[in-house]
């Protein structure tokens, strides 16, 4: 099913399947592979050994290889590449693949497979990889004919990176890797069947602008689609938001597309979003969604979501439109092209905006802002987790170093999203859709490989970090100075919070018992360990951590019972959000329908 | 406040796909993974030269769900075209059925008379059995099966629906 190919200089050379794979990757601009060897992929490892164009990073677990590739992809805009062996290598990679699928991250995962004549025989380390990964990938291939191998690799890169990006698996039987075939160059013709629409329909753009121009209470809400469309899309978003004078909010995945410090930015929206962002969503009369998918974490109770608004939804993936929320103006296309078209159409439409209405809308928003929903008080020696993130942010700002943040999953992730400001895209990597604990450390590894001189920090929880802690070994081997900043509350804090609010304070199995000594753990992995026990230690530890040119684990002992607010309890509406501990009585009102939601 | 129950509709969807290994698994997996109904699904190669197969799916759901089904199908990499025959104008839908009757005497005669009225053909006969072949819309097949029940109906096999638009409109790859 590969597209027709045009002959080039690389044409018609005969080589082994393993060399074909590497050549095709190289021709697609691939420079790094994250992988782990095994019997079925030995021919590929042999080929890797004999060349220098592509660097291989040896991880300690295949799941981490995929997250590293995700971190690499999200911080560079390039495709991330993974290589794992058959059977357990492939099954270990599955969590990473689903993570990349949910968050639309372009990843190519090469999996070894038993030789074609043994497929289906329950051979040693055989797994039905294409069967297992079919719902875990955007697309997958089993290569049974070496003549198709180069074409499949080219096509896989095209599929992973175009339209809505995602992970693609190429399953490679060992005989295909060893056999000889001819190399075919990258095709010039377009794909036979997969040609996603990138250019938006002009009529839809004009309809969108007509609605926006007449809005009295508009909101622009953007997601990961704007980040995926490249830095130019974020610039266009900033330009568009400023020329309209409208308020802008980002999803968890969309942070960094609009500068956090800008007065028109309302902060993140959704379950742990700001009061002003969520109330603006609730009260707006025109909503422009670009590259976000009306996820349940954002909408809250669907039938109470933004009840009075006309909705415009711009997305590269038509299946995201009208999936959860019925919209008035659908626009299919690439977020960057859409924003460019919106800017042009905005200039071309002579209708003046209703300045008066907009001013009173901003006055209302400023009233919500005055609630200072992210306010907290750092009093006494116990470090508030919010304060730890805030100080980390302020100190990195002060130092002015290029900084990338990854996270694990839990309260610390939400605090990172709330208190760390992102001015530019591609600096923030978090597992949004799947919510995969163990994402942050390997993702940080991938970021650091791509940006060797940057400051890369994994804001972690003490429970999550243990899910891929083995990657400390990878950091040591490649001298990757990643900083692991653990907000150690000795609880699976997010679980504890739900148990407190929804399950009568019965903290079933959510205590982080028998934790390792993270300082000694760091040392045993040839890294530096440090600890902040009281508020007076915090700044010093942060500064030391950043100053050390080695991997560091900073164990920040924080308040154990802090909850993450604001919070829209599951099944509640945006205007039913809880602002803080004093108000948590409101959670008693969570309905049984709300309780079944995750 | 619960939403009023949205109305369901049936949809016959035609899908042109690459004729390649795994395509049916992708389509079926999409339906099971997302909890969509499949009332009937048929597939066969239709263009050897261009390696195309055509799938006909009969499903049901709210308008929103059916739009989702079409968008999700269209998103599959080996899918060329998705067409909602139910929405896009008049179309023909046909099924083929083989139906076996085991009976003797007057019941056999009655079955033959009915088969004739329904334009079912006898494709196999023994002294105690018939196999009829019948093509038509699903409800016609249903009606015939109902009539055969008291007459010694032993076995039924149906192809599932194949469908095509009426008039000059066609599905382009
Ligand atoms: C792989 C995986 N397993 C389980 C969960 C469910 N879960 C979500 S947050 C959380 C607790 C995380 O604890 P910790 O890393 O200490 O972060 P905190 O919430 O305390 O900041 C759990 C168990 C998950 N998201 N991922
Ligand atoms: Mg914790």
Short mmCIF file of N, CA and C and ligand atoms in Angstrom, two decimals, chain A residues 408-413 415 434-437 460-465 467 487 489 491-495 512, ligand 1:
data_model
loop_
_atom_site.label_atom_id
_atom_site.label_comp_id
_atom_site.label_asym_id
_atom_site.label_seq_id
_atom_site.Cartn_x
_atom_site.Cartn_y
_atom_site.Cartn_z
N UNK A 408 5.41 13.60 35.99
CA UNK A 408 4.76 12.30 36.18
C UNK A 408 3.26 12.58 36.23
N UNK A 409 2.49 11.75 36.93
CA UNK A 409 1.05 11.96 36.96
C UNK A 409 0.54 11.99 38.39
N UNK A 410 -0.25 13.00 38.68
CA UNK A 410 -0.81 13.13 40.02
C UNK A 410 -0.95 14.60 40.37
N UNK A 411 -1.03 14.88 41.65
CA UNK A 411 -1.17 16.27 42.09
C UNK A 411 0.00 17.13 41.62
N UNK A 412 1.21 16.59 41.73
CA UNK A 412 2.40 17.38 41.36
C UNK A 412 2.30 17.85 39.91
N UNK A 413 1.69 17.00 39.07
CA UNK A 413 1.53 17.33 37.65
C UNK A 413 0.63 18.56 37.49
N UNK A 415 -0.05 20.77 39.87
CA UNK A 415 0.62 21.96 40.44
C UNK A 415 1.65 22.50 39.46
N UNK A 434 -3.57 9.75 28.57
CA UNK A 434 -3.53 8.46 29.25
C UNK A 434 -3.22 8.63 30.73
N UNK A 435 -2.53 9.70 31.09
CA UNK A 435 -2.19 9.92 32.49
C UNK A 435 -1.28 8.82 33.01
N UNK A 436 -0.14 8.65 32.36
CA UNK A 436 0.75 7.52 32.65
C UNK A 436 1.79 7.89 33.70
N UNK A 437 1.62 7.36 34.91
CA UNK A 437 2.68 7.48 35.90
C UNK A 437 3.93 6.81 35.33
N UNK A 460 8.12 15.49 39.75
CA UNK A 460 7.66 14.12 39.98
C UNK A 460 6.94 13.98 41.31
N UNK A 461 6.23 12.86 41.43
CA UNK A 461 5.70 12.44 42.72
C UNK A 461 6.52 11.25 43.18
N UNK A 462 6.54 11.02 44.49
CA UNK A 462 7.39 9.92 44.99
C UNK A 462 6.87 8.55 44.55
N UNK A 463 5.56 8.46 44.26
CA UNK A 463 5.04 7.18 43.79
C UNK A 463 5.33 6.99 42.31
N UNK A 464 5.01 7.98 41.52
CA UNK A 464 5.22 7.88 40.07
C UNK A 464 6.66 7.60 39.70
N UNK A 465 7.57 8.27 40.39
CA UNK A 465 8.97 8.18 39.95
C UNK A 465 9.47 6.74 40.02
N UNK A 467 7.99 4.23 39.08
CA UNK A 467 7.50 3.40 37.97
C UNK A 467 8.49 3.27 36.82
N UNK A 487 8.12 16.02 44.45
CA UNK A 487 7.27 16.61 45.50
C UNK A 487 6.80 15.42 46.33
N UNK A 489 5.10 13.74 49.04
CA UNK A 489 4.06 13.90 50.06
C UNK A 489 3.74 12.56 50.74
N UNK A 491 2.31 10.17 49.78
CA UNK A 491 1.01 9.63 49.37
C UNK A 491 0.93 9.60 47.85
N UNK A 492 0.14 8.70 47.35
CA UNK A 492 -0.34 8.85 45.98
C UNK A 492 -1.38 9.96 46.10
N UNK A 493 -0.86 11.17 46.07
CA UNK A 493 -1.64 12.31 46.53
C UNK A 493 -2.97 12.47 45.80
N UNK A 494 -2.96 12.26 44.51
CA UNK A 494 -4.19 12.46 43.76
C UNK A 494 -5.23 11.41 44.16
N UNK A 495 -4.76 10.20 44.43
CA UNK A 495 -5.67 9.15 44.88
C UNK A 495 -6.20 9.50 46.28
N UNK A 512 2.29 5.90 50.46
CA UNK A 512 3.55 5.44 49.87
C UNK A 512 4.44 4.88 50.97
C1 LIG C 1 0.41 3.72 35.57
C2 LIG C 1 -0.61 4.36 36.45
N1 LIG C 1 -1.16 3.67 37.48
C3 LIG C 1 -2.07 4.25 38.27
C4 LIG C 1 -2.48 5.54 38.06
C5 LIG C 1 -3.54 6.18 38.97
N2 LIG C 1 -2.94 7.32 39.68
C6 LIG C 1 -3.12 8.60 39.27
S1 LIG C 1 -2.30 9.70 40.23
C7 LIG C 1 -1.76 8.48 41.24
C8 LIG C 1 -0.88 8.80 42.43
C9 LIG C 1 0.41 9.42 42.05
O1 LIG C 1 1.16 9.58 43.21
P1 LIG C 1 2.47 10.45 43.21
O2 LIG C 1 3.32 10.09 42.05
O3 LIG C 1 3.10 10.40 44.54
O4 LIG C 1 1.90 11.91 42.89
P2 LIG C 1 1.07 12.91 43.84
O5 LIG C 1 -0.35 12.80 43.40
O6 LIG C 1 1.27 12.50 45.25
O7 LIG C 1 1.63 14.24 43.52
C10 LIG C 1 -2.20 7.23 40.83
C11 LIG C 1 -1.93 5.96 41.51
C12 LIG C 1 -1.91 6.21 36.96
N3 LIG C 1 -2.24 7.46 36.64
N4 LIG C 1 -0.96 5.62 36.20
#
